[in-house]
Amino acid sequence: MKKYIYQILCSLFIGGAMVSCAEDYMETDKGHDTLTLTVNQQEIVLNEKNHTQEALTLSWTTGTNYGSGNRISYTLEIAKAGTDFARAYSVDLGTGTYQWTKKTEELNQFLNTQLGVGYAEKVSLEARITATVAGMEEKEQRATVALDVTTYQPVTPTLYLIGEAAPNGWSADQATPMERTDNGQFTWTGKLNTGVFKFITTLGEFLPSYNRDAAAGEELRLIYRTSGDEPDEPFTVSKEATYIVKVDLLDLTMTMTETENIGWRFEEFYIVGSFTGDNGWGFEALSKDAVQMNLFHYGAVIPWKADGDFKFTSVTDFGQSDAFFHPTEGNAPYTSTSVVLGGKDNKWQMKESECGKAYKVLFLTAKGKEKMLMRPFTPYEGLYLVGDATPNGWSIDNATPMAKSADSPYIFTWSGTLNTGEMKISCDKQSDWNGDWLMADKSGKAPTGEVETALFTSKTDAELKNMYPDTDLGSLDNKWNIQEAGSYRITIDQLKETISIVKQ
């Protein structure tokens, strides 16, 4: 009897083990899937107006690891059709990646720089994905897909005012630069004299230029001029005044709005309180925002000092009481956003339990829009370089990590080789690109090699967006432009929102 019981138990054990092994096999086996590669569109026509929209998505299945349980890594190649991938762009994507995407502008630039495709040109392409199983490298799996792409000619990244109405007259060498706010979009605020003006794209060169389209009548429309034989119609200023001039080269439109409200209300702005300065009540400067006029920033670890009081001011003189900003109530919590200039000497107040950690402050000083936003700041655990200038290109999943400083959780560094091209910094590697970012303070900015502003943006932070009444923070996509390949050291302070990109 004992013998039979023993045999039954063994059978049950072996059967259970077989089920367990089968389950393990199914977990690690990729289902003997055939590797396939698909594209979101077979025919893609790029348009710079859609430069931030996703244009190309290549997706592939896992392929098979032949039941081995070994990891599968992937290599993507893209080449002109008919070349048998002889001069292909190739990127190793590692494991766990099943998609490769490019936005419109990225794809347009990628095809030009990586495959030599001209602008405003149609090209037939082939993409190939290769799956390699670790330890079974001889069993490569491949899949291909074909597609056609039509590129566009990018508009100029620079634009200048020139003419007798412009500040520097007809000097092409000294033409007045406009600020680029987005692809094809420029703005300038300043005094225009009576007279005429137009726009040039390159300092020292009168052509090409953007002139008034005479056929548009009273409507302020632009026409692109590349030859001295073409009509040279300028815009006319009939009244000397301060104007906001906005140009959209993609729509070929121009607006000119007379204004009196120009410049920053305060050139300097300070926080002062029991915890500021070496011994308390020292004036600590806030920094100007890069894109929102009259918005100032402050970031610091707030120590506890008796009372925890603080307020804001545009001067460093306690005698000028009418220059101090106060909360609308005494002993207001730091979360109170309402402010008043002058009047009763109310102060914000930090509790001892609220101190000893980092905070970020934004103060909007625009007249009639004054408000203060102060929030605790938890540093991001990782910061990641993305862009064609970085080692892993525009792959958000495989973005290049920076290293956290051993001395501060707010400071990250990276040393390595950057290519020519663009880059920005992701705070969270959010796959839909709608996460949090540290960007250049201007689009296409070349690093200075010095400590400069790193503009923090969040696509989903409603409180932050409300501090930018004149700026669509969610649409900003400012990138640094690395103009010379080589070895660089990048240091970023996410609390102070500063960065240095230094060529070694």
Coordinates of C-alpha atoms in Angstrom, one line a residue:
M1 CA 0.0 0.0 0.0
K2 CA 2.8 2.4 1.0
K3 CA 4.4 1.6 -2.4
Y4 CA 1.2 2.7 -4.3
I5 CA 0.8 5.8 -2.2
Y6 CA 4.4 6.7 -3.0
Q7 CA 3.9 6.2 -6.7
I8 CA 0.8 8.4 -6.7
L9 CA 2.5 11.2 -4.9
C10 CA 5.5 11.0 -7.3
S11 CA 3.1 11.2 -10.2
L12 CA 1.3 14.2 -8.8
F13 CA 4.6 15.9 -8.1
I14 CA 6.0 15.2 -11.6
G15 CA 2.7 16.3 -13.2
G16 CA 2.7 19.6 -11.2
A17 CA 6.3 20.2 -12.2
M18 CA 5.5 19.6 -15.8
V19 CA 2.7 22.2 -15.6
S20 CA 5.0 24.6 -13.9
C21 CA 7.7 24.2 -16.5
A22 CA 5.2 24.6 -19.3
E23 CA 3.9 27.8 -17.7
D24 CA 7.5 29.1 -17.4
Y25 CA 8.1 28.2 -21.0
M26 CA 5.1 30.2 -22.1
E27 CA 6.3 33.2 -20.1
T28 CA 9.7 33.3 -21.7
D29 CA 8.8 32.0 -25.1
K30 CA 7.7 34.7 -27.5
G31 CA 5.1 32.5 -29.1
H32 CA 7.2 31.7 -32.1
D33 CA 5.9 35.1 -33.5
T34 CA 7.0 35.9 -37.1
L35 CA 8.8 39.2 -37.1
T36 CA 6.8 41.9 -39.1
L37 CA 7.4 45.6 -39.7
T38 CA 4.7 48.1 -40.4
V39 CA 4.5 51.8 -41.1
N40 CA 1.7 54.2 -40.1
Q41 CA 1.6 55.7 -43.6
Q42 CA 3.0 54.5 -46.9
E43 CA 2.9 58.0 -48.4
I44 CA 4.0 60.9 -46.2
V45 CA 4.0 64.5 -47.3
L46 CA 5.7 66.7 -44.7
N47 CA 4.5 70.2 -44.0
E48 CA 6.4 72.6 -41.7
K49 CA 3.1 73.9 -40.3
N50 CA 2.8 70.5 -38.7
H51 CA 6.4 70.4 -37.5
T52 CA 5.6 69.2 -34.0
Q53 CA 3.1 66.5 -35.1
E54 CA 4.1 62.9 -35.4
A55 CA 4.8 62.0 -39.0
L56 CA 6.4 58.5 -39.1
T57 CA 5.9 55.5 -36.9
L58 CA 7.6 52.2 -37.6
S59 CA 6.3 49.3 -35.5
W60 CA 7.4 45.7 -35.3
T61 CA 6.3 42.5 -33.6
T62 CA 8.6 40.7 -31.1
G63 CA 9.7 37.9 -33.4
T64 CA 10.7 34.7 -31.7
N65 CA 13.4 33.6 -29.3
Y66 CA 12.8 30.0 -30.4
G67 CA 11.6 29.1 -27.0
S68 CA 15.0 29.8 -25.4
G69 CA 13.8 32.4 -23.0
N70 CA 16.7 34.6 -24.2
R71 CA 16.4 38.3 -24.8
I72 CA 15.8 39.7 -28.3
S73 CA 17.5 42.9 -29.4
Y74 CA 16.6 45.0 -32.4
T75 CA 18.5 47.0 -35.0
L76 CA 16.7 49.4 -37.3
E77 CA 18.0 50.4 -40.7
I78 CA 16.6 53.0 -43.1
A79 CA 17.9 53.6 -46.6
K80 CA 16.9 54.9 -50.0
A81 CA 14.9 52.2 -52.0
G82 CA 17.0 50.0 -54.3
T83 CA 20.3 50.4 -52.5
D84 CA 20.0 47.1 -50.6
F85 CA 20.8 49.0 -47.4
A86 CA 24.4 49.6 -48.6
R87 CA 24.5 53.2 -47.2
A88 CA 21.7 52.9 -44.6
Y89 CA 21.2 54.7 -41.4
S90 CA 21.4 52.1 -38.6
V91 CA 20.6 52.3 -34.9
D92 CA 20.8 49.6 -32.3
L93 CA 17.6 49.8 -30.2
G94 CA 18.4 47.2 -27.6
T95 CA 15.7 45.1 -26.0
G96 CA 12.0 45.8 -25.3
T97 CA 11.7 48.5 -28.0
Y98 CA 9.0 47.9 -30.6
Q99 CA 8.5 51.3 -32.2
W100 CA 10.5 54.2 -33.7
T101 CA 8.9 57.5 -34.3
K102 CA 9.8 60.9 -35.9
K103 CA 7.9 64.2 -35.8
T104 CA 7.5 66.2 -39.0
E105 CA 10.5 68.5 -38.4
E106 CA 12.7 65.7 -37.0
L107 CA 12.0 63.5 -40.1
N108 CA 12.6 66.3 -42.5
Q109 CA 16.0 67.1 -40.9
F110 CA 16.8 63.4 -40.5
L111 CA 16.3 62.6 -44.2
N112 CA 18.5 65.5 -45.1
T113 CA 21.4 64.9 -42.7
Q114 CA 21.4 61.1 -42.5
L115 CA 20.4 60.1 -46.0
G116 CA 21.2 63.1 -48.1
V117 CA 17.7 63.7 -49.2
G118 CA 17.2 67.3 -50.6
Y119 CA 14.5 69.6 -49.3
A120 CA 11.2 69.8 -51.3
E121 CA 12.0 66.4 -52.7
K122 CA 10.1 63.1 -52.9
V123 CA 12.1 60.0 -52.0
S124 CA 11.3 56.3 -51.9
L125 CA 12.6 54.5 -48.7
E126 CA 13.0 51.1 -47.3
A127 CA 13.1 50.3 -43.6
R128 CA 14.4 47.0 -42.1
I129 CA 14.2 45.7 -38.6
T130 CA 16.6 42.9 -37.5
A131 CA 15.9 40.8 -34.4
T132 CA 18.8 39.0 -32.8
V133 CA 18.4 36.4 -30.0
A134 CA 21.2 36.5 -27.4
G135 CA 23.4 33.4 -27.8
M136 CA 21.8 32.6 -31.1
E137 CA 23.2 35.5 -33.2
E138 CA 23.4 33.3 -36.3
K139 CA 19.6 33.1 -36.5
E140 CA 18.8 36.7 -37.5
Q141 CA 15.2 37.6 -38.3
R142 CA 14.5 40.4 -40.6
A143 CA 11.4 42.3 -41.9
T144 CA 11.2 45.2 -44.3
V145 CA 8.6 47.8 -45.3
A146 CA 8.6 50.5 -48.1
L147 CA 7.4 54.1 -47.9
D148 CA 7.5 57.4 -49.8
V149 CA 8.3 60.7 -48.2
T150 CA 8.1 64.2 -49.6
T151 CA 10.2 66.7 -47.7
Y152 CA 9.8 70.5 -47.4
Q153 CA 12.1 73.5 -47.6
P154 CA 12.4 74.9 -44.1
V155 CA 11.9 78.6 -43.7
T156 CA 14.7 80.7 -42.3
P157 CA 15.5 80.5 -38.6
T158 CA 16.5 84.2 -38.6
L159 CA 14.7 87.3 -39.6
Y160 CA 15.6 91.0 -39.5
L161 CA 13.9 94.4 -39.8
I162 CA 15.5 96.8 -42.3
G163 CA 14.4 100.2 -43.7
E164 CA 14.2 103.8 -42.8
A165 CA 11.4 103.0 -40.3
A166 CA 13.6 100.4 -38.6
P167 CA 15.9 101.3 -35.7
N168 CA 19.1 100.8 -37.7
G169 CA 17.9 102.1 -41.1
W170 CA 19.0 100.4 -44.3
S171 CA 22.2 98.9 -43.0
A172 CA 22.0 95.2 -43.9
D173 CA 25.0 94.6 -41.6
Q174 CA 23.2 96.2 -38.6
A175 CA 19.6 95.1 -39.4
T176 CA 17.4 94.7 -36.3
P177 CA 16.9 91.0 -35.3
M178 CA 13.5 89.6 -34.5
E179 CA 12.9 86.9 -31.9
R180 CA 12.0 83.5 -33.2
T181 CA 9.2 82.0 -31.1
D182 CA 8.5 78.9 -33.3
N183 CA 9.1 77.6 -36.8
G184 CA 8.5 80.6 -39.1
Q185 CA 7.1 82.8 -36.3
F186 CA 9.0 85.9 -35.2
T187 CA 8.2 88.8 -32.9
W188 CA 9.8 92.2 -32.1
T189 CA 8.7 95.1 -29.9
G190 CA 10.1 98.5 -30.2
K191 CA 10.0 102.0 -31.8
L192 CA 9.3 102.3 -35.5
N193 CA 9.9 105.6 -37.3
T194 CA 7.7 107.0 -40.1
G195 CA 8.8 105.5 -43.3
V196 CA 9.1 102.1 -44.9
F197 CA 10.6 98.7 -43.9
K198 CA 10.8 95.1 -45.0
F199 CA 12.5 91.9 -43.7
I200 CA 15.8 90.2 -44.6
T201 CA 16.8 86.7 -43.6
T202 CA 20.6 87.1 -43.4
L203 CA 22.8 89.8 -41.9
G204 CA 24.7 91.6 -44.6
E205 CA 22.5 90.3 -47.4
F206 CA 19.6 92.2 -49.0
L207 CA 18.3 88.9 -50.6
P208 CA 16.4 86.9 -50.0
S209 CA 13.8 89.2 -48.4
Y210 CA 10.2 89.2 -47.3
N211 CA 8.2 92.2 -48.8
R212 CA 4.7 93.4 -48.8
D213 CA 2.5 91.5 -51.2
A214 CA 1.0 94.4 -53.2
A215 CA -1.7 92.1 -54.6
A216 CA -3.2 91.7 -51.1
G217 CA -4.4 95.3 -51.0
E218 CA -4.8 96.6 -47.4
E219 CA -4.1 93.2 -45.9
L220 CA -0.6 92.8 -44.5
R221 CA 0.6 89.8 -46.3
L222 CA 4.2 88.8 -47.2
I223 CA 5.8 87.7 -50.5
Y224 CA 9.2 85.9 -50.7
R225 CA 11.7 87.7 -52.9
T226 CA 14.9 86.0 -54.2
S227 CA 15.9 88.2 -57.1
G228 CA 16.5 91.9 -57.7
D229 CA 14.3 91.7 -60.7
E230 CA 11.2 90.9 -58.5
P231 CA 9.0 93.7 -57.1
D232 CA 10.5 95.3 -54.0
E233 CA 7.3 96.6 -52.3
P234 CA 7.9 97.6 -48.6
F235 CA 5.6 98.1 -45.6
T236 CA 4.8 101.6 -44.6
V237 CA 4.7 103.2 -41.1
S238 CA 2.6 106.4 -41.1
K239 CA 3.0 107.1 -37.3
E240 CA 6.1 107.1 -35.2
A241 CA 5.3 104.9 -32.2
T242 CA 6.1 101.7 -30.3
Y243 CA 4.8 98.6 -32.1
I244 CA 4.6 94.9 -31.6
V245 CA 5.5 93.3 -34.9
K246 CA 4.6 89.6 -35.5
V247 CA 5.5 87.6 -38.6
D248 CA 4.3 84.2 -39.6
L249 CA 6.4 83.0 -42.6
L250 CA 4.4 79.8 -42.9
D251 CA 1.2 81.7 -43.5
L252 CA 3.0 84.7 -45.0
T253 CA 1.2 87.1 -42.7
M254 CA 2.3 90.1 -40.6
T255 CA 0.7 92.1 -37.9
M256 CA 1.8 95.5 -36.5
T257 CA 0.1 96.6 -33.2
E258 CA 0.8 99.9 -31.6
T259 CA 1.4 99.6 -27.8
E260 CA 2.5 101.5 -24.8
N261 CA 3.1 98.5 -22.4
I262 CA 6.6 97.4 -23.3
G263 CA 9.5 96.3 -21.2
W264 CA 9.7 94.7 -17.8
R265 CA 7.8 96.5 -15.0
F266 CA 10.8 95.8 -12.7
E267 CA 14.3 95.0 -13.8
E268 CA 15.2 93.4 -10.5
F269 CA 13.1 91.6 -7.9
Y270 CA 13.9 90.1 -4.5
I271 CA 12.6 87.9 -1.8
V272 CA 13.4 89.0 1.8
G273 CA 12.6 87.3 5.1
S274 CA 13.8 85.7 8.2
F275 CA 15.5 82.9 6.2
T276 CA 17.1 85.0 3.5
G277 CA 20.7 86.2 3.5
D278 CA 23.4 85.0 5.9
N279 CA 21.7 86.3 9.0
G280 CA 18.1 86.7 7.9
W281 CA 16.3 89.6 6.1
G282 CA 18.9 89.8 3.4
F283 CA 17.7 90.5 -0.1
E284 CA 18.0 87.5 -2.5
A285 CA 17.4 88.1 -6.2
L286 CA 14.9 86.2 -8.3
S287 CA 15.7 85.5 -11.9
K288 CA 13.7 86.6 -15.0
D289 CA 11.7 84.1 -16.9
A290 CA 12.9 83.5 -20.4
V291 CA 9.5 83.6 -22.2
Q292 CA 7.0 85.3 -20.0
M293 CA 7.6 89.0 -19.4
N294 CA 7.3 90.2 -15.7
L295 CA 7.6 86.6 -14.4
F296 CA 10.4 85.9 -11.8
H297 CA 11.8 82.6 -10.4
Y298 CA 13.3 81.6 -7.2
G299 CA 14.4 78.1 -6.0
A300 CA 16.0 77.2 -2.7
V301 CA 16.0 74.9 0.3
I302 CA 14.2 77.0 2.9
P303 CA 15.8 76.7 6.4
W304 CA 13.8 77.3 9.5
K305 CA 14.5 80.7 11.1
A306 CA 12.3 82.1 13.9
D307 CA 8.9 83.4 12.7
G308 CA 9.4 82.2 9.1
D309 CA 8.2 85.5 7.7
F310 CA 8.9 86.7 4.1
K311 CA 7.8 89.2 1.4
F312 CA 8.9 90.5 -2.0
T313 CA 10.2 93.8 -3.3
S314 CA 11.7 95.5 -6.4
V315 CA 14.3 97.5 -4.3
T316 CA 16.9 96.7 -1.6
D317 CA 15.8 99.5 0.7
F318 CA 13.4 98.9 3.6
G319 CA 12.7 102.6 3.6
Q320 CA 10.7 102.4 0.3
S321 CA 7.7 100.6 1.8
D322 CA 5.6 101.3 -1.2
A323 CA 7.9 99.0 -3.3
F324 CA 7.1 95.9 -1.3
F325 CA 4.6 93.2 -2.2
H326 CA 2.6 91.6 0.6
P327 CA -0.1 89.0 0.9
T328 CA -3.6 90.3 1.3
E329 CA -3.8 88.9 4.9
G330 CA -1.3 88.8 7.8
N331 CA 0.6 85.6 8.5
A332 CA -0.6 84.2 5.2
P333 CA 0.4 80.6 4.4
Y334 CA 2.9 80.2 1.6
T335 CA 0.1 78.7 -0.5
S336 CA -1.6 82.1 -0.6
T337 CA -1.3 83.5 -4.1
S338 CA -3.0 86.9 -3.8
V339 CA -0.7 89.9 -3.5
V340 CA -0.9 93.6 -3.0
L341 CA 1.7 96.3 -3.6
G342 CA 2.4 98.7 -0.6
G343 CA -0.1 99.2 2.2
K344 CA -0.1 97.1 5.4
D345 CA 3.1 95.2 6.2
N346 CA 1.6 91.7 5.9
K347 CA 3.9 88.8 5.4
W348 CA 3.8 85.2 4.3
Q349 CA 4.8 82.8 7.0
M350 CA 6.4 79.4 6.9
K351 CA 5.8 76.9 9.7
E352 CA 8.8 75.1 11.2
S353 CA 7.4 71.8 9.9
E354 CA 7.4 73.2 6.4
C355 CA 11.0 74.2 6.4
G356 CA 14.2 72.2 5.7
K357 CA 13.1 71.3 2.1
A358 CA 13.2 72.8 -1.3
Y359 CA 10.7 75.2 -2.8
K360 CA 10.2 76.9 -6.1
V361 CA 8.6 80.3 -6.3
L362 CA 7.1 82.1 -9.3
F363 CA 6.1 85.8 -8.9
L364 CA 4.2 87.5 -11.7
T365 CA 4.6 91.3 -11.4
A366 CA 2.5 92.4 -14.5
K367 CA 0.3 95.2 -13.5
G368 CA -3.2 94.0 -12.7
K369 CA -2.1 90.4 -12.9
E370 CA 0.1 90.2 -9.8
K371 CA 0.3 86.8 -8.1
M372 CA 2.7 84.5 -6.3
L373 CA 3.0 80.7 -6.6
M374 CA 5.1 78.8 -4.1
R375 CA 5.3 75.0 -4.1
P376 CA 7.5 72.3 -2.6
F377 CA 9.9 70.8 -5.1
T378 CA 10.8 67.2 -5.3
P379 CA 13.8 66.6 -7.6
Y380 CA 13.4 64.3 -10.5
E381 CA 15.1 61.0 -10.0
G382 CA 16.5 61.1 -13.5
L383 CA 17.2 63.5 -16.3
Y384 CA 17.7 62.4 -19.9
L385 CA 19.2 63.8 -23.0
V386 CA 17.3 63.4 -26.3
G387 CA 17.8 64.8 -29.8
D388 CA 19.9 64.1 -32.8
A389 CA 22.9 65.7 -31.1
T390 CA 22.8 63.1 -28.4
P391 CA 24.2 59.5 -28.5
N392 CA 20.7 57.8 -28.7
G393 CA 19.0 60.4 -30.9
W394 CA 15.3 61.0 -30.6
S395 CA 14.5 57.7 -28.9
I396 CA 12.6 58.7 -25.7
D397 CA 12.7 55.2 -24.4
N398 CA 16.4 54.9 -24.9
A399 CA 17.2 58.5 -23.9
T400 CA 20.7 59.2 -22.6
P401 CA 20.7 59.3 -18.8
M402 CA 22.6 62.0 -16.9
A403 CA 24.3 61.2 -13.6
K404 CA 23.1 62.5 -10.2
S405 CA 25.7 64.5 -8.2
A406 CA 26.8 62.8 -5.0
D407 CA 26.7 66.3 -3.4
S408 CA 23.2 67.4 -4.4
P409 CA 20.0 65.6 -5.6
Y410 CA 19.3 68.7 -7.7
I411 CA 22.4 68.6 -9.8
F412 CA 23.0 66.2 -12.7
T413 CA 26.0 66.0 -15.0
W414 CA 26.9 64.2 -18.2
S415 CA 30.2 64.0 -20.1
G416 CA 30.5 62.5 -23.6
T417 CA 30.3 63.2 -27.3
L418 CA 27.6 65.3 -28.9
N419 CA 26.9 65.4 -32.6
T420 CA 25.8 68.5 -34.5
G421 CA 22.1 68.9 -34.2
E422 CA 19.4 69.6 -31.6
M423 CA 18.8 68.4 -28.0
K424 CA 16.6 69.0 -25.0
I425 CA 16.3 67.3 -21.6
S426 CA 13.4 65.0 -20.5
C427 CA 12.6 64.9 -16.8
D428 CA 10.4 61.8 -17.0
K429 CA 10.8 60.0 -20.4
Q430 CA 7.1 60.1 -20.9
S431 CA 6.4 58.1 -24.1
D432 CA 3.9 60.5 -25.5
W433 CA 6.3 63.4 -25.2
N434 CA 3.8 65.4 -23.2
G435 CA 5.7 65.2 -19.9
D436 CA 8.1 67.6 -18.1
W437 CA 11.1 69.1 -19.9
L438 CA 14.1 71.3 -19.4
M439 CA 14.7 73.3 -22.6
A440 CA 16.7 76.2 -24.0
D441 CA 15.5 79.6 -23.2
K442 CA 15.2 80.4 -27.0
S443 CA 14.5 78.1 -29.9
G444 CA 17.7 76.9 -31.7
K445 CA 20.0 78.5 -29.1
A446 CA 23.7 77.7 -29.4
P447 CA 25.2 76.9 -25.9
T448 CA 27.3 79.8 -24.6
G449 CA 29.6 77.6 -22.5
E450 CA 28.5 79.6 -19.4
V451 CA 25.8 79.0 -16.8
E452 CA 22.5 80.0 -18.4
T453 CA 18.8 79.5 -18.0
A454 CA 17.2 76.1 -18.5
L455 CA 13.5 76.7 -19.2
F456 CA 11.3 74.2 -17.3
T457 CA 8.0 73.3 -19.0
S458 CA 5.3 70.9 -18.2
K459 CA 2.6 69.9 -20.6
T460 CA 0.0 69.1 -17.9
D461 CA 0.7 71.4 -14.9
A462 CA -2.3 73.8 -14.8
E463 CA -1.0 75.9 -12.0
L464 CA 2.3 76.5 -13.8
K465 CA 0.5 77.3 -17.1
N466 CA -1.6 80.0 -15.2
M467 CA 1.6 81.8 -14.4
Y468 CA 2.2 82.3 -18.1
P469 CA -0.8 84.4 -19.3
D470 CA 0.9 85.5 -22.5
T471 CA 2.7 82.3 -23.4
D472 CA 1.4 78.9 -24.5
L473 CA 3.7 76.9 -22.3
G474 CA 2.4 73.6 -23.5
S475 CA 3.4 74.3 -27.1
L476 CA 7.0 75.4 -26.4
D477 CA 9.6 73.2 -27.9
N478 CA 12.9 75.1 -27.6
K479 CA 16.0 73.1 -28.2
W480 CA 19.7 73.7 -27.9
N481 CA 21.5 73.7 -31.2
I482 CA 24.9 72.0 -31.0
Q483 CA 26.8 73.6 -33.8
E484 CA 30.1 71.7 -33.4
A485 CA 30.5 68.0 -32.7
G486 CA 32.9 67.0 -30.0
S487 CA 33.3 66.2 -26.3
Y488 CA 31.1 68.1 -23.9
R489 CA 30.3 68.4 -20.2
I490 CA 26.8 69.3 -19.3
T491 CA 25.8 70.4 -15.7
I492 CA 22.2 71.1 -14.8
D493 CA 20.7 72.4 -11.5
Q494 CA 17.0 71.5 -11.6
L495 CA 16.2 73.6 -8.5
K496 CA 17.9 76.8 -9.8
E497 CA 16.9 75.9 -13.4
T498 CA 20.3 76.6 -14.8
I499 CA 22.6 74.7 -17.2
S500 CA 26.1 74.8 -18.6
I501 CA 27.0 73.0 -21.8
V502 CA 30.8 73.3 -22.1
K503 CA 32.9 72.0 -24.9
Q504 CA 36.0 70.2 -23.6

